Amino acid sequence: MKSSIKVVFIGLGGRGRNVMSIMLRMPDVEVVGVCDLRPEMLAKGVALVKERRGVEPVATVDYQELLRRDEVDAVMVTTGWNEHLGLCAEAMLAGKYVATEVGGANSLEQCWDIVRASERSKMPCMMLENCCYGRKEMMVLNMVRQGLFGEIIHAEGGYLHDLRKEIALGYERGHFRHAQNQHRNGDVYPTHALGPIAKCLDINRGNRMMTLTSVSSKGRGLNTWLHEHYGADHEKANYPFAMGDVTTTIITCAHGETIMLTHSTTLPRPYSRRTVIQGTKGIWMEDKKGFYFDGISEKEEQWDSIDKYYPEYEHPLWKSYQDGGKLTETVEGHGGMDYLVQRAFVEAVKNGTPTPIDVYDTAAWMAITCLSEDSVAMGGQPVPIPDFTNGKWMNRRDVAEGPYSLDRIPEK
Amino acid sequence: MKSSIKVVFIGLGGRGRNVMSIMLRMPDVEVVGVCDLRPEMLAKGVALVKERRGVEPVATVDYQELLRRDEVDAVMVTTGWNEHLGLCAEAMLAGKYVATEVGGANSLEQCWDIVRASERSKMPCMMLENCCYGRKEMMVLNMVRQGLFGEIIHAEGGYLHDLRKEIALGYERGHFRHAQNQHRNGDVYPTHALGPIAKCLDINRGNRMMTLTSVSSKGRGLNTWLHEHYGADHEKANYPFAMGDVTTTIITCAHGETIMLTHSTTLPRPYSRRTVIQGTKGIWMEDKKGFYFDGISEKEEQWDSIDKYYPEYEHPLWKSYQDGGKLTETVEGHGGMDYLVQRAFVEAVKNGTPTPIDVYDTAAWMAITCLSEDSVAMGGQPVPIPDFTNGKWMNRRDVAEGPYSLDRIPEK
């Protein structure tokens, strides 16, 4: 086990520097290199490391310069969505552990690319899906593992976030969602909901996603918003954005479970990831902040508050995280989940062990985006979801263990 | 206008007698005939009329005897699901106004049957979809008509009701859901959610449903419940019920709106119809009992309680219903919605006017069931939804007016 690790960051926009800022709180992590094509972002990244650690990292516009460095243990891919997968593959082939920020794939080929790169290089690739380490999500996972829900039957989730202003005006400052909304139509951001659900369903560890069907509504949210706020003469007011305002996707799994996902970022509404986990003995519903369990819930057919369940079912990782006092100092990262997902990656790099979200998860979760586009384009036609493990999912044992594990260790 | 009307009831099970009991509160309605194949149900129906009105209705096991009677103005079809549509068609062809209880169709042909019968006989056929007259549903409809939601983009709803006991043991007393769960797989009960949504979306009055795709999870709820409560030796404990525990359906509409429906009656959970109505300027979410509107809601991205909106947006029908003091005496029928939907039918019969839910609505809403089955059987394949109006939907004017109307009167 390494006592400390050396990481580099590719991509220093808002999210990249945010991730770096949290990682710079970890005494066993050194940020030895940073890369961005934009000089002002590069300078900001360098300044952040210098301010927090007193030393300057290597700064470059050429990411390959960073990949060539032997002392680098891990590469953090925090660019825009479109560049994630190609950089992941290259970084693994250079012999590095790789972490990538969330996003969706543009093609299945991109997803296979990271699978091949990981299998050839034996290096892991972990999507930093922070919601897998959310407090509520981890408690629910803990309860699923303990059997409270019985057999899991159905799950729901989504990304329902009013981002009209950012998307409508995003082109002025290169916000990647603007281009996505201009040109694509489908669930471009499935992983915040799908990640935690996939873990509850043992996807790629005894189960897998088989098909999906995806349908989009018309898209009127951005145009309406621009008309209201900037008038009919705004240059984007009548732009025919390709993206529908609401995309609904239904995924089927090998063992008969269904997953319903929603993507909606261009209509007014309060934020929600709308998670539902439903089994033969109980249900969790995020929008109700409530559980209902046969024989446990106090009142028949009435929601029990989540607060009743924390004392008994809080995930051990969250318990120790809160006990260790790290919660307050790291609360900037979405209430602690950012810290935990990064810490899970760092621990795997230090120990040379598998990452709890691995290359098969990353590939399968990101593939939902391009498959959703395909299905939407064909009027909701069901499309197959590839088995990126090539059959290994039926009896995989190379899964993560230890306190940060999200995996069920398969029997036998 | 008639000062009073004569109705007959076909089907005197629990629901039939419940409907009749509410109708017997209306002084301008006489129940002149009742029919059921089961002698004990027939006797109960007769007793109910006699108790409340002091006279005996004609009682028969032959519904055609009732249809032949000239004095009968309207026929109430309150049998099991499977018999609704055939009886509706026959009753219309006999020259009667027809009301049918809710349910789903077994084939498109059945749906066309009632359309043809209505067009030939000029008699209306109204599904008694009580949820269209729910207090919340009517206020939301009122707000949609007043433009608060802007352009409607997406809607959701469903029937999520833990009926495991009734369904699992229903075969002992002829509960029709038992057979449905044994043999069918799809959304067999779509109309409680779809009815109110269809009215918000002007379906069959300027808009129509175009396609649907439907996917079911595995079904384990009934078997698990039977094992837990009756043991592995119960004769149905291991019965391979065809029905999935959760069916998710996505409908597309002519103007680009999407409707997501859920059917789930065999898993533990609190009851919900989970309605969501979402437009360019706001959203209603039943599970939150809340609204959010651009420029109206007090706090950004926070739900406003429904209670804030009743004073200004309560539907006029509900206002007068409450003011008239009828609410307390009729509260037995799902809080008043049963009374109102029946009253809407009675008013149409008395006035000889179109029913607010008409034969095209009844056909289209019930068709979702067999189309959902088709799509589920084909792995989520999208299937077309027929235009039961044969093009009239684009500019229909034969719609209901008056206080019970649910329709938008088309322009020009």
mmCIF file of N, CA and C in Angstrom, chain B residues 9-117:
data_model
loop_
_atom_site.group_PDB
_atom_site.id
_atom_site.type_symbol
_atom_site.label_atom_id
_atom_site.label_comp_id
_atom_site.label_asym_id
_atom_site.label_seq_id
_atom_site.Cartn_x
_atom_site.Cartn_y
_atom_site.Cartn_z
ATOM 1 N N PHE B 9 -79.870 -0.424 -14.039
ATOM 2 C CA PHE B 9 -78.505 -0.850 -13.706
ATOM 3 C C PHE B 9 -78.272 -2.284 -14.182
ATOM 4 N N ILE B 10 -77.203 -2.491 -14.937
ATOM 5 C CA ILE B 10 -76.781 -3.844 -15.295
ATOM 6 C C ILE B 10 -75.493 -4.134 -14.522
ATOM 7 N N GLY B 11 -75.547 -5.072 -13.593
ATOM 8 C CA GLY B 11 -74.386 -5.376 -12.756
ATOM 9 C C GLY B 11 -74.586 -4.802 -11.368
ATOM 10 N N LEU B 12 -74.778 -5.672 -10.385
ATOM 11 C CA LEU B 12 -75.133 -5.214 -9.036
ATOM 12 C C LEU B 12 -74.151 -5.706 -7.978
ATOM 13 N N GLY B 13 -72.897 -5.846 -8.360
ATOM 14 C CA GLY B 13 -71.862 -6.181 -7.386
ATOM 15 C C GLY B 13 -71.605 -4.979 -6.485
ATOM 16 N N GLY B 14 -70.516 -5.046 -5.722
ATOM 17 C CA GLY B 14 -70.221 -3.979 -4.769
ATOM 18 C C GLY B 14 -70.208 -2.606 -5.423
ATOM 19 N N ARG B 15 -69.501 -2.488 -6.525
ATOM 20 C CA ARG B 15 -69.383 -1.187 -7.157
ATOM 21 C C ARG B 15 -70.715 -0.730 -7.753
ATOM 22 N N GLY B 16 -71.455 -1.672 -8.360
ATOM 23 C CA GLY B 16 -72.732 -1.315 -8.957
ATOM 24 C C GLY B 16 -73.699 -0.767 -7.932
ATOM 25 N N ARG B 17 -73.788 -1.433 -6.787
ATOM 26 C CA ARG B 17 -74.718 -0.966 -5.754
ATOM 27 C C ARG B 17 -74.244 0.343 -5.136
ATOM 28 N N ASN B 18 -72.904 0.513 -5.122
ATOM 29 C CA ASN B 18 -72.365 1.774 -4.611
ATOM 30 C C ASN B 18 -72.771 2.944 -5.505
ATOM 31 N N VAL B 19 -72.617 2.756 -6.796
ATOM 32 C CA VAL B 19 -73.029 3.789 -7.756
ATOM 33 C C VAL B 19 -74.527 4.050 -7.612
ATOM 34 N N MET B 20 -75.303 2.971 -7.514
ATOM 35 C CA MET B 20 -76.750 3.113 -7.417
ATOM 36 C C MET B 20 -77.145 3.852 -6.150
ATOM 37 N N SER B 21 -76.456 3.561 -5.069
ATOM 38 C CA SER B 21 -76.761 4.204 -3.794
ATOM 39 C C SER B 21 -76.608 5.723 -3.894
ATOM 40 N N ILE B 22 -75.551 6.159 -4.589
ATOM 41 C CA ILE B 22 -75.347 7.602 -4.751
ATOM 42 C C ILE B 22 -76.423 8.186 -5.665
ATOM 43 N N MET B 23 -76.742 7.460 -6.717
ATOM 44 C CA MET B 23 -77.729 7.969 -7.656
ATOM 45 C C MET B 23 -79.121 8.057 -7.022
ATOM 46 N N LEU B 24 -79.369 7.162 -6.069
ATOM 47 C CA LEU B 24 -80.677 7.186 -5.399
ATOM 48 C C LEU B 24 -80.840 8.416 -4.499
ATOM 49 N N ARG B 25 -79.736 9.149 -4.295
ATOM 50 C CA ARG B 25 -79.837 10.424 -3.563
ATOM 51 C C ARG B 25 -80.385 11.539 -4.441
ATOM 52 N N MET B 26 -80.457 11.282 -5.737
ATOM 53 C CA MET B 26 -80.870 12.349 -6.654
ATOM 54 C C MET B 26 -82.377 12.241 -6.884
ATOM 55 N N PRO B 27 -83.129 13.261 -6.462
ATOM 56 C CA PRO B 27 -84.596 13.168 -6.547
ATOM 57 C C PRO B 27 -85.093 13.099 -7.991
ATOM 58 N N ASP B 28 -84.287 13.534 -8.936
ATOM 59 C CA ASP B 28 -84.739 13.531 -10.334
ATOM 60 C C ASP B 28 -84.321 12.268 -11.088
ATOM 61 N N VAL B 29 -83.906 11.257 -10.352
ATOM 62 C CA VAL B 29 -83.534 9.984 -10.988
ATOM 63 C C VAL B 29 -84.382 8.864 -10.381
ATOM 64 N N GLU B 30 -85.027 8.082 -11.248
ATOM 65 C CA GLU B 30 -85.717 6.867 -10.803
ATOM 66 C C GLU B 30 -84.939 5.655 -11.289
ATOM 67 N N VAL B 31 -84.719 4.694 -10.421
ATOM 68 C CA VAL B 31 -84.116 3.424 -10.831
ATOM 69 C C VAL B 31 -85.262 2.460 -11.096
ATOM 70 N N VAL B 32 -85.531 2.220 -12.388
ATOM 71 C CA VAL B 32 -86.733 1.449 -12.740
ATOM 72 C C VAL B 32 -86.440 -0.017 -13.062
ATOM 73 N N GLY B 33 -85.152 -0.355 -13.160
ATOM 74 C CA GLY B 33 -84.837 -1.747 -13.460
ATOM 75 C C GLY B 33 -83.438 -2.110 -13.007
ATOM 76 N N VAL B 34 -83.265 -3.353 -12.614
ATOM 77 C CA VAL B 34 -81.937 -3.844 -12.212
ATOM 78 C C VAL B 34 -81.730 -5.241 -12.776
ATOM 79 N N CYS B 35 -80.453 -5.556 -13.050
ATOM 80 C CA CYS B 35 -80.132 -6.842 -13.659
ATOM 81 C C CYS B 35 -78.836 -7.380 -13.099
ATOM 82 N N ASP B 36 -78.822 -8.666 -12.776
ATOM 83 C CA ASP B 36 -77.578 -9.353 -12.420
ATOM 84 C C ASP B 36 -77.824 -10.839 -12.615
ATOM 85 N N LEU B 37 -76.778 -11.554 -13.035
ATOM 86 C CA LEU B 37 -76.934 -12.998 -13.238
ATOM 87 C C LEU B 37 -76.976 -13.745 -11.910
ATOM 88 N N ARG B 38 -76.468 -13.126 -10.859
ATOM 89 C CA ARG B 38 -76.377 -13.780 -9.553
ATOM 90 C C ARG B 38 -77.604 -13.416 -8.732
ATOM 91 N N PRO B 39 -78.439 -14.414 -8.355
ATOM 92 C CA PRO B 39 -79.698 -14.131 -7.640
ATOM 93 C C PRO B 39 -79.487 -13.294 -6.383
ATOM 94 N N GLU B 40 -78.395 -13.576 -5.633
ATOM 95 C CA GLU B 40 -78.226 -12.848 -4.373
ATOM 96 C C GLU B 40 -77.904 -11.370 -4.620
ATOM 97 N N MET B 41 -77.173 -11.096 -5.703
ATOM 98 C CA MET B 41 -76.872 -9.699 -6.023
ATOM 99 C C MET B 41 -78.129 -8.982 -6.513
ATOM 100 N N LEU B 42 -78.894 -9.693 -7.303
ATOM 101 C CA LEU B 42 -80.147 -9.124 -7.808
ATOM 102 C C LEU B 42 -81.051 -8.738 -6.639
ATOM 103 N N ALA B 43 -81.159 -9.644 -5.678
ATOM 104 C CA ALA B 43 -81.999 -9.379 -4.505
ATOM 105 C C ALA B 43 -81.490 -8.166 -3.737
ATOM 106 N N LYS B 44 -80.177 -8.055 -3.605
ATOM 107 C CA LYS B 44 -79.611 -6.911 -2.886
ATOM 108 C C LYS B 44 -79.926 -5.603 -3.602
ATOM 109 N N GLY B 45 -79.850 -5.650 -4.928
ATOM 110 C CA GLY B 45 -80.142 -4.445 -5.709
ATOM 111 C C GLY B 45 -81.595 -4.008 -5.542
ATOM 112 N N VAL B 46 -82.479 -4.983 -5.625
ATOM 113 C CA VAL B 46 -83.906 -4.684 -5.447
ATOM 114 C C VAL B 46 -84.158 -4.100 -4.058
ATOM 115 N N ALA B 47 -83.537 -4.722 -3.062
ATOM 116 C CA ALA B 47 -83.739 -4.280 -1.679
ATOM 117 C C ALA B 47 -83.281 -2.833 -1.488
ATOM 118 N N LEU B 48 -82.182 -2.493 -2.134
ATOM 119 C CA LEU B 48 -81.647 -1.134 -1.988
ATOM 120 C C LEU B 48 -82.626 -0.095 -2.539
ATOM 121 N N VAL B 49 -83.151 -0.385 -3.719
ATOM 122 C CA VAL B 49 -84.109 0.562 -4.309
ATOM 123 C C VAL B 49 -85.357 0.663 -3.436
ATOM 124 N N LYS B 50 -85.830 -0.483 -2.981
ATOM 125 C CA LYS B 50 -87.058 -0.490 -2.183
ATOM 126 C C LYS B 50 -86.866 0.287 -0.876
ATOM 127 N N GLU B 51 -85.724 0.065 -0.259
ATOM 128 C CA GLU B 51 -85.426 0.733 1.007
ATOM 129 C C GLU B 51 -85.409 2.254 0.842
ATOM 130 N N ARG B 52 -84.834 2.684 -0.291
ATOM 131 C CA ARG B 52 -84.644 4.129 -0.442
ATOM 132 C C ARG B 52 -85.830 4.815 -1.105
ATOM 133 N N ARG B 53 -86.548 4.087 -1.931
ATOM 134 C CA ARG B 53 -87.618 4.737 -2.679
ATOM 135 C C ARG B 53 -89.016 4.148 -2.408
ATOM 136 N N GLY B 54 -89.050 3.024 -1.734
ATOM 137 C CA GLY B 54 -90.349 2.439 -1.401
ATOM 138 C C GLY B 54 -91.033 1.712 -2.539
ATOM 139 N N VAL B 55 -90.349 1.632 -3.702
ATOM 140 C CA VAL B 55 -90.948 0.885 -4.819
ATOM 141 C C VAL B 55 -89.958 -0.163 -5.306
ATOM 142 N N GLU B 56 -90.474 -1.207 -5.906
ATOM 143 C CA GLU B 56 -89.592 -2.257 -6.434
ATOM 144 C C GLU B 56 -89.301 -2.006 -7.903
ATOM 145 N N PRO B 57 -88.037 -2.062 -8.301
ATOM 146 C CA PRO B 57 -87.730 -1.958 -9.725
ATOM 147 C C PRO B 57 -87.990 -3.299 -10.411
ATOM 148 N N VAL B 58 -88.087 -3.271 -11.735
ATOM 149 C CA VAL B 58 -88.082 -4.527 -12.482
ATOM 150 C C VAL B 58 -86.762 -5.231 -12.203
ATOM 151 N N ALA B 59 -86.817 -6.508 -11.904
ATOM 152 C CA ALA B 59 -85.597 -7.262 -11.617
ATOM 153 C C ALA B 59 -85.510 -8.422 -12.601
ATOM 154 N N THR B 60 -84.342 -8.580 -13.230
ATOM 155 C CA THR B 60 -84.221 -9.604 -14.262
ATOM 156 C C THR B 60 -82.783 -10.088 -14.384
ATOM 157 N N VAL B 61 -82.632 -11.318 -14.901
ATOM 158 C CA VAL B 61 -81.290 -11.790 -15.242
ATOM 159 C C VAL B 61 -81.013 -11.535 -16.724
ATOM 160 N N ASP B 62 -81.993 -10.989 -17.425
ATOM 161 C CA ASP B 62 -81.867 -10.761 -18.869
ATOM 162 C C ASP B 62 -81.802 -9.254 -19.142
ATOM 163 N N TYR B 63 -80.577 -8.769 -19.373
ATOM 164 C CA TYR B 63 -80.438 -7.314 -19.532
ATOM 165 C C TYR B 63 -81.219 -6.811 -20.741
ATOM 166 N N GLN B 64 -81.412 -7.672 -21.744
ATOM 167 C CA GLN B 64 -82.114 -7.223 -22.940
ATOM 168 C C GLN B 64 -83.579 -6.864 -22.634
ATOM 169 N N GLU B 65 -84.103 -7.500 -21.638
ATOM 170 C CA GLU B 65 -85.453 -7.143 -21.201
ATOM 171 C C GLU B 65 -85.503 -5.667 -20.785
ATOM 172 N N LEU B 66 -84.443 -5.232 -20.113
ATOM 173 C CA LEU B 66 -84.400 -3.818 -19.688
ATOM 174 C C LEU B 66 -84.198 -2.885 -20.886
ATOM 175 N N LEU B 67 -83.326 -3.327 -21.816
ATOM 176 C CA LEU B 67 -83.039 -2.462 -22.977
ATOM 177 C C LEU B 67 -84.281 -2.263 -23.846
ATOM 178 N N ARG B 68 -85.178 -3.247 -23.850
ATOM 179 C CA ARG B 68 -86.374 -3.148 -24.701
ATOM 180 C C ARG B 68 -87.408 -2.144 -24.163
ATOM 181 N N ARG B 69 -87.287 -1.735 -22.931
ATOM 182 C CA ARG B 69 -88.319 -0.882 -22.327
ATOM 183 C C ARG B 69 -88.186 0.567 -22.807
ATOM 184 N N ASP B 70 -89.220 1.072 -23.406
ATOM 185 C CA ASP B 70 -89.210 2.413 -23.985
ATOM 186 C C ASP B 70 -89.021 3.513 -22.952
ATOM 187 N N GLU B 71 -89.534 3.302 -21.749
ATOM 188 C CA GLU B 71 -89.491 4.391 -20.768
ATOM 189 C C GLU B 71 -88.077 4.621 -20.201
ATOM 190 N N VAL B 72 -87.182 3.670 -20.468
ATOM 191 C CA VAL B 72 -85.825 3.797 -19.908
ATOM 192 C C VAL B 72 -85.026 4.844 -20.689
ATOM 193 N N ASP B 73 -84.477 5.847 -19.963
ATOM 194 C CA ASP B 73 -83.674 6.897 -20.598
ATOM 195 C C ASP B 73 -82.192 6.524 -20.671
ATOM 196 N N ALA B 74 -81.731 5.824 -19.640
ATOM 197 C CA ALA B 74 -80.285 5.605 -19.566
ATOM 198 C C ALA B 74 -79.964 4.268 -18.927
ATOM 199 N N VAL B 75 -78.851 3.691 -19.373
ATOM 200 C CA VAL B 75 -78.390 2.397 -18.870
ATOM 201 C C VAL B 75 -77.053 2.583 -18.156
ATOM 202 N N MET B 76 -76.978 2.078 -16.954
ATOM 203 C CA MET B 76 -75.736 2.111 -16.188
ATOM 204 C C MET B 76 -75.072 0.737 -16.287
ATOM 205 N N VAL B 77 -73.895 0.690 -16.886
ATOM 206 C CA VAL B 77 -73.172 -0.578 -17.019
ATOM 207 C C VAL B 77 -72.158 -0.668 -15.887
ATOM 208 N N THR B 78 -72.480 -1.501 -14.901
ATOM 209 C CA THR B 78 -71.624 -1.604 -13.710
ATOM 210 C C THR B 78 -71.282 -3.069 -13.438
ATOM 211 N N THR B 79 -71.044 -3.800 -14.521
ATOM 212 C CA THR B 79 -70.641 -5.204 -14.427
ATOM 213 C C THR B 79 -69.130 -5.305 -14.191
ATOM 214 N N GLY B 80 -68.577 -6.525 -14.287
ATOM 215 C CA GLY B 80 -67.133 -6.695 -14.319
ATOM 216 C C GLY B 80 -66.564 -6.093 -15.597
ATOM 217 N N TRP B 81 -65.237 -5.842 -15.604
ATOM 218 C CA TRP B 81 -64.588 -5.158 -16.724
ATOM 219 C C TRP B 81 -64.909 -5.775 -18.088
ATOM 220 N N ASN B 82 -64.872 -7.089 -18.136
ATOM 221 C CA ASN B 82 -64.926 -7.760 -19.443
ATOM 222 C C ASN B 82 -66.225 -7.519 -20.203
ATOM 223 N N GLU B 83 -67.304 -7.220 -19.470
ATOM 224 C CA GLU B 83 -68.604 -7.088 -20.135
ATOM 225 C C GLU B 83 -68.957 -5.652 -20.495
ATOM 226 N N HIS B 84 -68.161 -4.684 -20.031
ATOM 227 C CA HIS B 84 -68.558 -3.283 -20.216
ATOM 228 C C HIS B 84 -68.882 -2.925 -21.661
ATOM 229 N N LEU B 85 -67.925 -3.187 -22.548
ATOM 230 C CA LEU B 85 -68.019 -2.573 -23.872
ATOM 231 C C LEU B 85 -69.133 -3.178 -24.727
ATOM 232 N N GLY B 86 -69.277 -4.496 -24.664
ATOM 233 C CA GLY B 86 -70.357 -5.130 -25.430
ATOM 234 C C GLY B 86 -71.726 -4.625 -24.989
ATOM 235 N N LEU B 87 -71.925 -4.501 -23.681
ATOM 236 C CA LEU B 87 -73.199 -4.004 -23.159
ATOM 237 C C LEU B 87 -73.440 -2.551 -23.559
ATOM 238 N N CYS B 88 -72.359 -1.757 -23.528
ATOM 239 C CA CYS B 88 -72.487 -0.346 -23.930
ATOM 240 C C CYS B 88 -73.008 -0.260 -25.368
ATOM 241 N N ALA B 89 -72.395 -1.043 -26.245
ATOM 242 C CA ALA B 89 -72.785 -0.983 -27.656
ATOM 243 C C ALA B 89 -74.255 -1.382 -27.822
ATOM 244 N N GLU B 90 -74.650 -2.447 -27.174
ATOM 245 C CA GLU B 90 -76.043 -2.893 -27.299
ATOM 246 C C GLU B 90 -77.017 -1.846 -26.758
ATOM 247 N N ALA B 91 -76.657 -1.248 -25.645
ATOM 248 C CA ALA B 91 -77.556 -0.277 -25.014
ATOM 249 C C ALA B 91 -77.714 0.969 -25.888
ATOM 250 N N MET B 92 -76.607 1.424 -26.500
ATOM 251 C CA MET B 92 -76.718 2.580 -27.401
ATOM 252 C C MET B 92 -77.602 2.246 -28.590
ATOM 253 N N LEU B 93 -77.396 1.053 -29.156
ATOM 254 C CA LEU B 93 -78.192 0.659 -30.325
ATOM 255 C C LEU B 93 -79.676 0.517 -29.961
ATOM 256 N N ALA B 94 -79.951 0.310 -28.660
ATOM 257 C CA ALA B 94 -81.342 0.282 -28.197
ATOM 258 C C ALA B 94 -81.877 1.693 -27.955
ATOM 259 N N GLY B 95 -81.025 2.700 -28.238
ATOM 260 C CA GLY B 95 -81.503 4.087 -28.144
ATOM 261 C C GLY B 95 -81.356 4.730 -26.777
ATOM 262 N N LYS B 96 -80.472 4.170 -25.950
ATOM 263 C CA LYS B 96 -80.321 4.696 -24.594
ATOM 264 C C LYS B 96 -79.006 5.484 -24.445
ATOM 265 N N TYR B 97 -79.028 6.502 -23.585
ATOM 266 C CA TYR B 97 -77.791 7.063 -23.051
ATOM 267 C C TYR B 97 -77.107 5.949 -22.245
ATOM 268 N N VAL B 98 -75.791 5.891 -22.320
ATOM 269 C CA VAL B 98 -75.088 4.825 -21.594
ATOM 270 C C VAL B 98 -73.968 5.400 -20.742
ATOM 271 N N ALA B 99 -73.885 4.912 -19.515
ATOM 272 C CA ALA B 99 -72.727 5.198 -18.661
ATOM 273 C C ALA B 99 -72.077 3.874 -18.315
ATOM 274 N N THR B 100 -70.769 3.845 -18.338
ATOM 275 C CA THR B 100 -70.073 2.611 -17.956
ATOM 276 C C THR B 100 -69.072 2.902 -16.859
ATOM 277 N N GLU B 101 -68.945 1.954 -15.947
ATOM 278 C CA GLU B 101 -67.896 2.088 -14.946
ATOM 279 C C GLU B 101 -66.530 1.935 -15.641
ATOM 280 N N VAL B 102 -65.452 2.252 -14.901
ATOM 281 C CA VAL B 102 -64.115 2.259 -15.487
ATOM 282 C C VAL B 102 -63.607 0.834 -15.716
ATOM 283 N N GLY B 103 -62.526 0.743 -16.491
ATOM 284 C CA GLY B 103 -61.925 -0.552 -16.816
ATOM 285 C C GLY B 103 -61.134 -0.404 -18.101
ATOM 286 N N GLY B 104 -60.541 -1.484 -18.559
ATOM 287 C CA GLY B 104 -59.749 -1.438 -19.781
ATOM 288 C C GLY B 104 -60.336 -2.385 -20.814
ATOM 289 N N ALA B 105 -59.949 -2.164 -22.078
ATOM 290 C CA ALA B 105 -60.469 -2.991 -23.163
ATOM 291 C C ALA B 105 -59.611 -4.235 -23.365
ATOM 292 N N ASN B 106 -60.228 -5.236 -23.971
ATOM 293 C CA ASN B 106 -59.492 -6.451 -24.332
ATOM 294 C C ASN B 106 -58.988 -6.425 -25.771
ATOM 295 N N SER B 107 -59.647 -5.636 -26.607
ATOM 296 C CA SER B 107 -59.214 -5.536 -28.006
ATOM 297 C C SER B 107 -59.643 -4.179 -28.550
ATOM 298 N N LEU B 108 -58.965 -3.753 -29.609
ATOM 299 C CA LEU B 108 -59.351 -2.504 -30.269
ATOM 300 C C LEU B 108 -60.733 -2.636 -30.896
ATOM 301 N N GLU B 109 -61.039 -3.846 -31.352
ATOM 302 C CA GLU B 109 -62.325 -4.065 -31.995
ATOM 303 C C GLU B 109 -63.493 -3.701 -31.063
ATOM 304 N N GLN B 110 -63.352 -4.074 -29.797
ATOM 305 C CA GLN B 110 -64.351 -3.711 -28.792
ATOM 306 C C GLN B 110 -64.547 -2.205 -28.702
ATOM 307 N N CYS B 111 -63.424 -1.483 -28.808
ATOM 308 C CA CYS B 111 -63.488 -0.021 -28.691
ATOM 309 C C CYS B 111 -64.188 0.569 -29.920
ATOM 310 N N TRP B 112 -63.817 0.067 -31.097
ATOM 311 C CA TRP B 112 -64.485 0.522 -32.327
ATOM 312 C C TRP B 112 -65.979 0.226 -32.278
ATOM 313 N N ASP B 113 -66.324 -0.876 -31.629
ATOM 314 C CA ASP B 113 -67.717 -1.278 -31.505
ATOM 315 C C ASP B 113 -68.568 -0.199 -30.860
ATOM 316 N N ILE B 114 -68.072 0.373 -29.767
ATOM 317 C CA ILE B 114 -68.893 1.402 -29.104
ATOM 318 C C ILE B 114 -68.910 2.686 -29.928
ATOM 319 N N VAL B 115 -67.809 2.952 -30.647
ATOM 320 C CA VAL B 115 -67.787 4.145 -31.506
ATOM 321 C C VAL B 115 -68.830 4.004 -32.613
ATOM 322 N N ARG B 116 -68.829 2.837 -33.266
ATOM 323 C CA ARG B 116 -69.803 2.610 -34.344
ATOM 324 C C ARG B 116 -71.235 2.677 -33.808
ATOM 325 N N ALA B 117 -71.449 2.048 -32.643
ATOM 326 C CA ALA B 117 -72.801 2.034 -32.065
ATOM 327 C C ALA B 117 -73.261 3.454 -31.751
#
